[in-house]
Amino acid sequence: MEKMILNGKLVAQTEIKVDFEDRGYQFGDGIYEVIRVYNGQLFTAEEHLKRLMDSAKHIFLSVPYSASEINEQLQELVKANSLESGIIYLQITRGVSPRNHAFPNPSVDCMYIAKTKAVPRSTANADTGVNAITTEDIRWLRCDIKSLNLLGNILAKQKAAEAGCFEAIQHRDGTVTEGSSSNVSIVSGGKIITHPANNLILNGISRQVMLHLCASNDIPVEEREFTVDELMNAEEVFLTGTTIEVLPIIKIDGTVIGDGQPGQITQKLQELFSNEVERQCGVRN
Ligand SMILES: Cc1ncc(COP(=O)(O)O)c(C=O)c1O
């Protein structure tokens, strides 16, 4: 029987019911994280849980557990479900209360659930690269918060899906921000360029791993805004994200990027990322 976490306790998945007045259900009033598990080990869990706590703080949500308590609970969950390779999805909402936009007063207990899902580590897309479209970024101005409100991201991803593409690369007035569920980087003049970690993007944990790997391997990086024009004329374009790791983009809006193959720097980063997974979790493809 598949186990989940409900408010800090391991329970059978069938025991979990959502109240129609849960604020996550009615308003998207909550936060979430997705953490990769390799070889039964959580990858970059501390970084994910720090971001979870930061997101909670930004929306004035009080979480009754510390990051290290949640980390231990998640490790128990992985063990209980014998998860080898996959993800943990975790979400915390502001709890159940009669519908009213303002926070419940007095406050109510938050609703915290976590679930595992087995996902094999696939290299098919990583080897060939994928296609993307560009689209206007219509989201709010606090994209640094990993909020349950994902309508802007969903509409962008659906547009990509309808175009037969893997990802939608969003831009604000011609400045590239990020993918609908990933960060975007380009290689231009042999240098990696990626949007600065501010309120307009989610500071991806994989993005942070990539930046550390660049720093320790003398790969030049510039964290600055870049335009759709620079994107389309880049030598290489790649995405980073928890489930995709480092994923090459070979075509955008039907235009071939570089020579239409995963680029050298992207491939180097894929190798470095795999080494890092092996270092932290002891597993390789
Ligand atoms: C909008 C957005 N940007 C970036 C990312 C990548 O973040 P991470 O590397 O932490 O998975 C995600 C991941 O889901 C995302 O939804």
Short mmCIF file of C-alpha atoms and ligand atoms in Angstrom, two decimals:
data_model
loop_
_atom_site.label_atom_id
_atom_site.label_comp_id
_atom_site.label_asym_id
_atom_site.label_seq_id
_atom_site.Cartn_x
_atom_site.Cartn_y
_atom_site.Cartn_z
CA MET A 1 0.00 0.00 0.00
CA GLU A 2 1.45 3.35 -1.15
CA LYS A 3 2.20 5.69 1.76
CA MET A 4 1.98 9.48 1.84
CA ILE A 5 2.76 12.08 4.47
CA LEU A 6 -0.22 13.89 5.97
CA ASN A 7 0.73 16.66 8.40
CA GLY A 8 4.00 15.01 9.36
CA LYS A 9 2.68 11.43 9.70
CA LEU A 10 3.00 8.47 7.34
CA VAL A 11 -0.48 7.34 6.29
CA ALA A 12 -1.98 5.17 3.55
CA GLN A 13 -2.70 7.25 0.42
CA THR A 14 -6.37 6.19 0.61
CA GLU A 15 -6.72 8.01 3.95
CA ILE A 16 -6.12 11.42 2.38
CA LYS A 17 -9.16 13.46 1.42
CA VAL A 18 -9.24 17.08 0.31
CA ASP A 19 -11.82 19.35 1.93
CA PHE A 20 -13.54 21.59 -0.64
CA GLU A 21 -12.76 24.54 1.60
CA ASP A 22 -9.04 23.84 1.68
CA ARG A 23 -7.47 27.14 0.64
CA GLY A 24 -5.10 25.34 -1.70
CA TYR A 25 -8.11 23.88 -3.52
CA GLN A 26 -10.09 27.15 -3.63
CA PHE A 27 -7.38 29.79 -4.05
CA GLY A 28 -4.11 28.01 -4.81
CA ASP A 29 -3.12 29.48 -1.44
CA GLY A 30 -0.06 27.38 -0.72
CA ILE A 31 3.40 26.34 -1.79
CA TYR A 32 5.10 23.21 -3.08
CA GLU A 33 8.39 21.51 -3.92
CA VAL A 34 9.52 18.68 -6.15
CA ILE A 35 12.62 16.81 -4.97
CA ARG A 36 14.47 14.20 -7.04
CA VAL A 37 15.33 10.84 -5.55
CA TYR A 38 18.21 8.82 -6.99
CA ASN A 39 19.23 5.46 -5.58
CA GLY A 40 16.81 5.96 -2.67
CA GLN A 41 18.59 9.20 -1.69
CA LEU A 42 17.16 12.73 -1.81
CA PHE A 43 19.17 14.97 -4.15
CA THR A 44 19.79 18.57 -2.92
CA ALA A 45 17.06 18.18 -0.28
CA GLU A 46 18.47 20.94 1.93
CA GLU A 47 18.36 23.45 -0.92
CA HIS A 48 14.77 22.49 -1.81
CA LEU A 49 13.62 22.71 1.80
CA LYS A 50 15.33 26.07 2.27
CA ARG A 51 13.40 27.34 -0.77
CA LEU A 52 10.18 25.85 0.66
CA MET A 53 10.72 27.74 3.92
CA ASP A 54 11.54 30.94 2.01
CA SER A 55 8.34 30.56 -0.04
CA ALA A 56 6.37 30.02 3.20
CA LYS A 57 7.85 33.17 4.69
CA HIS A 58 7.00 35.22 1.60
CA ILE A 59 3.31 34.25 1.83
CA PHE A 60 3.19 34.53 5.66
CA LEU A 61 2.47 30.83 6.05
CA SER A 62 3.68 29.30 9.28
CA VAL A 63 5.00 25.75 8.87
CA PRO A 64 4.89 23.73 12.10
CA TYR A 65 8.04 21.72 11.22
CA SER A 66 11.65 22.70 10.67
CA ALA A 67 13.38 21.96 7.36
CA SER A 68 15.38 19.18 9.01
CA GLU A 69 12.23 17.59 10.48
CA ILE A 70 10.61 17.61 7.04
CA ASN A 71 13.80 16.17 5.57
CA GLU A 72 13.64 13.24 8.01
CA GLN A 73 9.94 12.69 7.29
CA LEU A 74 10.64 12.61 3.55
CA GLN A 75 13.45 10.09 4.01
CA GLU A 76 11.04 7.86 5.96
CA LEU A 77 8.49 8.19 3.17
CA VAL A 78 11.03 7.18 0.52
CA LYS A 79 11.98 4.16 2.62
CA ALA A 80 8.35 3.19 3.30
CA ASN A 81 7.58 3.25 -0.44
CA SER A 82 10.90 1.57 -1.38
CA LEU A 83 11.48 4.37 -3.90
CA GLU A 84 14.72 3.98 -5.84
CA SER A 85 14.42 6.53 -8.62
CA GLY A 86 11.68 9.14 -8.72
CA ILE A 87 10.34 12.31 -7.21
CA ILE A 88 8.76 13.54 -4.03
CA TYR A 89 5.92 16.05 -4.48
CA LEU A 90 5.27 18.09 -1.34
CA GLN A 91 2.66 20.81 -0.84
CA ILE A 92 1.53 22.93 2.07
CA THR A 93 -1.68 24.97 1.96
CA ARG A 94 -3.02 27.55 4.40
CA GLY A 95 -5.55 24.97 5.60
CA VAL A 96 -9.32 24.58 5.71
CA SER A 97 -11.54 27.57 6.46
CA PRO A 98 -14.85 29.06 5.18
CA ARG A 99 -14.12 30.80 1.88
CA ASN A 100 -12.82 34.34 2.38
CA HIS A 101 -9.86 35.93 0.62
CA ALA A 102 -8.22 37.25 3.80
CA PHE A 103 -6.26 34.75 5.92
CA PRO A 104 -8.33 32.70 8.42
CA ASN A 105 -8.58 34.57 11.71
CA PRO A 106 -7.84 32.92 14.06
CA SER A 107 -5.42 30.96 11.89
CA VAL A 108 -6.01 27.26 11.21
CA ASP A 109 -3.54 24.38 10.85
CA CYS A 110 -1.90 24.18 7.46
CA MET A 111 -2.47 21.11 5.29
CA TYR A 112 0.82 19.42 4.44
CA ILE A 113 1.03 16.39 2.17
CA ALA A 114 3.90 14.63 0.43
CA LYS A 115 3.76 11.88 -2.16
CA THR A 116 6.35 9.83 -4.03
CA LYS A 117 6.29 8.82 -7.67
CA ALA A 118 8.64 6.39 -9.38
CA VAL A 119 10.33 8.00 -12.42
CA PRO A 120 13.16 6.28 -14.24
CA ARG A 121 16.17 8.43 -15.09
CA SER A 122 15.64 8.73 -18.83
CA THR A 123 18.34 10.00 -21.14
CA ALA A 124 16.37 9.89 -24.43
CA ASN A 125 15.52 13.62 -24.59
CA ALA A 126 18.82 14.56 -22.98
CA ASP A 127 20.74 12.85 -25.80
CA THR A 128 18.77 14.24 -28.73
CA GLY A 129 17.55 17.60 -27.41
CA VAL A 130 13.99 18.91 -27.61
CA ASN A 131 12.01 21.69 -29.28
CA ALA A 132 10.50 24.79 -27.69
CA ILE A 133 8.28 27.74 -28.50
CA THR A 134 8.46 31.29 -27.19
CA THR A 135 5.51 32.94 -25.51
CA GLU A 136 4.70 36.11 -23.57
CA ASP A 137 5.22 35.73 -19.81
CA ILE A 138 1.81 36.63 -18.37
CA ARG A 139 2.52 35.57 -14.78
CA TRP A 140 2.53 37.67 -11.61
CA LEU A 141 5.60 39.52 -10.32
CA ARG A 142 6.59 37.04 -7.56
CA CYS A 143 7.74 34.11 -9.67
CA ASP A 144 10.48 33.52 -7.08
CA ILE A 145 7.80 32.03 -4.79
CA LYS A 146 7.05 28.37 -5.58
CA SER A 147 3.33 28.96 -5.27
CA LEU A 148 0.53 26.53 -6.12
CA ASN A 149 -0.90 29.21 -8.44
CA LEU A 150 0.40 27.89 -11.75
CA LEU A 151 -2.19 29.06 -14.26
CA GLY A 152 0.26 31.20 -16.23
CA ASN A 153 2.71 28.30 -16.37
CA ILE A 154 -0.05 25.86 -17.32
CA LEU A 155 -1.31 28.01 -20.21
CA ALA A 156 2.26 28.40 -21.49
CA LYS A 157 2.96 24.64 -21.28
CA GLN A 158 -0.34 23.83 -23.01
CA LYS A 159 0.62 26.17 -25.87
CA ALA A 160 3.91 24.25 -26.20
CA ALA A 161 2.10 20.91 -26.07
CA GLU A 162 -0.31 21.99 -28.81
CA ALA A 163 2.68 23.00 -30.95
CA GLY A 164 4.21 19.54 -30.36
CA CYS A 165 7.02 21.08 -28.30
CA PHE A 166 8.52 20.17 -24.95
CA GLU A 167 8.67 23.61 -23.38
CA ALA A 168 7.45 27.19 -23.67
CA ILE A 169 10.18 29.77 -23.15
CA GLN A 170 8.57 32.84 -21.63
CA HIS A 171 9.60 36.46 -22.18
CA ARG A 172 8.51 39.84 -20.85
CA ASP A 173 8.56 42.40 -23.67
CA GLY A 174 11.33 40.49 -25.43
CA THR A 175 13.41 39.72 -22.31
CA VAL A 176 13.61 35.97 -21.71
CA THR A 177 12.61 34.94 -18.17
CA GLU A 178 12.27 31.15 -17.87
CA GLY A 179 10.44 28.07 -19.11
CA SER A 180 6.96 27.12 -17.88
CA SER A 181 8.56 24.55 -15.56
CA SER A 182 12.29 25.06 -16.06
CA ASN A 183 15.05 27.67 -16.14
CA VAL A 184 16.55 28.69 -19.48
CA SER A 185 20.21 29.39 -20.24
CA ILE A 186 21.99 30.20 -23.49
CA VAL A 187 25.58 29.90 -24.62
CA SER A 188 26.79 32.96 -26.48
CA GLY A 189 30.42 33.74 -27.28
CA GLY A 190 31.35 30.57 -25.35
CA LYS A 191 29.78 31.98 -22.18
CA ILE A 192 26.66 30.77 -20.37
CA ILE A 193 24.05 33.49 -19.88
CA THR A 194 21.07 33.05 -17.60
CA HIS A 195 18.44 35.40 -16.11
CA PRO A 196 19.42 36.75 -12.67
CA ALA A 197 17.66 35.19 -9.67
CA ASN A 198 15.14 37.92 -8.91
CA ASN A 199 11.36 38.15 -8.59
CA LEU A 200 10.80 37.31 -12.28
CA ILE A 201 12.03 33.70 -12.13
CA LEU A 202 12.05 30.74 -9.81
CA ASN A 203 15.64 30.29 -8.65
CA GLY A 204 15.79 26.63 -9.71
CA ILE A 205 17.82 24.27 -7.56
CA SER A 206 19.15 22.64 -10.75
CA ARG A 207 20.07 26.15 -11.97
CA GLN A 208 22.00 26.64 -8.71
CA VAL A 209 23.73 23.25 -9.11
CA MET A 210 24.63 24.23 -12.69
CA LEU A 211 26.09 27.57 -11.52
CA HIS A 212 28.19 25.83 -8.85
CA LEU A 213 29.43 23.32 -11.39
CA CYS A 214 30.39 26.16 -13.76
CA ALA A 215 32.24 27.98 -10.98
CA SER A 216 34.24 24.92 -9.98
CA ASN A 217 35.04 23.96 -13.58
CA ASP A 218 36.04 27.38 -14.94
CA ILE A 219 33.06 27.62 -17.28
CA PRO A 220 32.28 31.32 -17.71
CA VAL A 221 28.78 32.45 -16.68
CA GLU A 222 26.98 35.75 -16.76
CA GLU A 223 23.77 36.15 -14.76
CA ARG A 224 22.05 38.86 -16.77
CA GLU A 225 18.92 39.47 -18.77
CA PHE A 226 19.00 38.40 -22.42
CA THR A 227 16.61 39.00 -25.28
CA VAL A 228 14.57 36.68 -27.49
CA ASP A 229 16.88 37.80 -30.30
CA GLU A 230 19.93 36.57 -28.34
CA LEU A 231 18.06 33.34 -27.59
CA MET A 232 17.33 32.66 -31.25
CA ASN A 233 20.93 33.44 -32.27
CA ALA A 234 22.59 31.58 -29.39
CA GLU A 235 25.23 28.91 -30.02
CA GLU A 236 23.44 26.64 -27.55
CA VAL A 237 20.26 26.76 -25.49
CA PHE A 238 19.45 24.46 -22.58
CA LEU A 239 16.93 24.05 -19.78
CA THR A 240 17.53 23.02 -16.20
CA GLY A 241 15.03 21.46 -13.81
CA THR A 242 14.65 18.77 -11.18
CA THR A 243 13.30 16.05 -13.45
CA ILE A 244 15.04 17.07 -16.67
CA GLU A 245 18.46 17.94 -15.16
CA VAL A 246 20.25 19.65 -18.12
CA LEU A 247 18.21 19.41 -21.32
CA PRO A 248 19.38 20.74 -24.72
CA ILE A 249 16.98 22.79 -26.87
CA ILE A 250 17.70 22.32 -30.57
CA LYS A 251 14.81 24.21 -32.21
CA ILE A 252 12.75 27.23 -31.11
CA ASP A 253 9.64 28.45 -32.97
CA GLY A 254 10.80 26.22 -35.84
CA THR A 255 14.26 27.86 -36.03
CA VAL A 256 17.28 25.60 -35.60
CA ILE A 257 19.59 26.59 -32.73
CA GLY A 258 23.34 26.34 -33.46
CA ASP A 259 23.92 23.30 -35.63
CA GLY A 260 20.69 21.60 -34.47
CA GLN A 261 22.54 19.21 -32.13
CA PRO A 262 23.08 19.34 -28.36
CA GLY A 263 26.03 21.73 -27.96
CA GLN A 264 29.44 20.98 -26.47
CA ILE A 265 29.03 23.10 -23.35
CA THR A 266 25.56 21.68 -22.72
CA GLN A 267 26.94 18.15 -23.02
CA LYS A 268 29.80 19.02 -20.67
CA LEU A 269 27.23 20.29 -18.13
CA GLN A 270 25.19 17.11 -18.49
CA GLU A 271 28.29 15.09 -17.66
CA LEU A 272 29.17 17.32 -14.69
CA PHE A 273 25.57 17.09 -13.45
CA SER A 274 25.70 13.26 -13.62
CA ASN A 275 28.99 13.31 -11.69
CA GLU A 276 27.33 15.47 -9.04
CA VAL A 277 24.37 13.06 -8.78
CA GLU A 278 26.85 10.21 -8.42
CA ARG A 279 28.83 12.12 -5.79
CA GLN A 280 25.73 12.89 -3.72
CA CYS A 281 23.62 9.78 -4.29
CA GLY A 282 26.05 7.16 -5.58
CA VAL A 283 24.31 6.40 -8.86
CA ARG A 284 25.01 6.90 -12.58
CA ASN A 285 22.97 6.24 -15.71
C1 LIG B 1 8.72 28.01 -13.30
C2 LIG B 1 9.86 27.11 -12.96
N1 LIG B 1 11.11 27.55 -13.15
C3 LIG B 1 12.17 26.78 -12.88
C4 LIG B 1 12.02 25.47 -12.41
C5 LIG B 1 13.23 24.64 -12.12
O1 LIG B 1 13.44 24.53 -10.73
P1 LIG B 1 14.17 23.29 -10.09
O2 LIG B 1 15.51 23.20 -10.74
O3 LIG B 1 14.26 23.64 -8.65
O4 LIG B 1 13.34 22.10 -10.37
C6 LIG B 1 10.75 24.99 -12.18
C7 LIG B 1 10.57 23.63 -11.67
O5 LIG B 1 9.50 23.12 -11.54
C8 LIG B 1 9.63 25.81 -12.46
O6 LIG B 1 8.38 25.38 -12.27
#
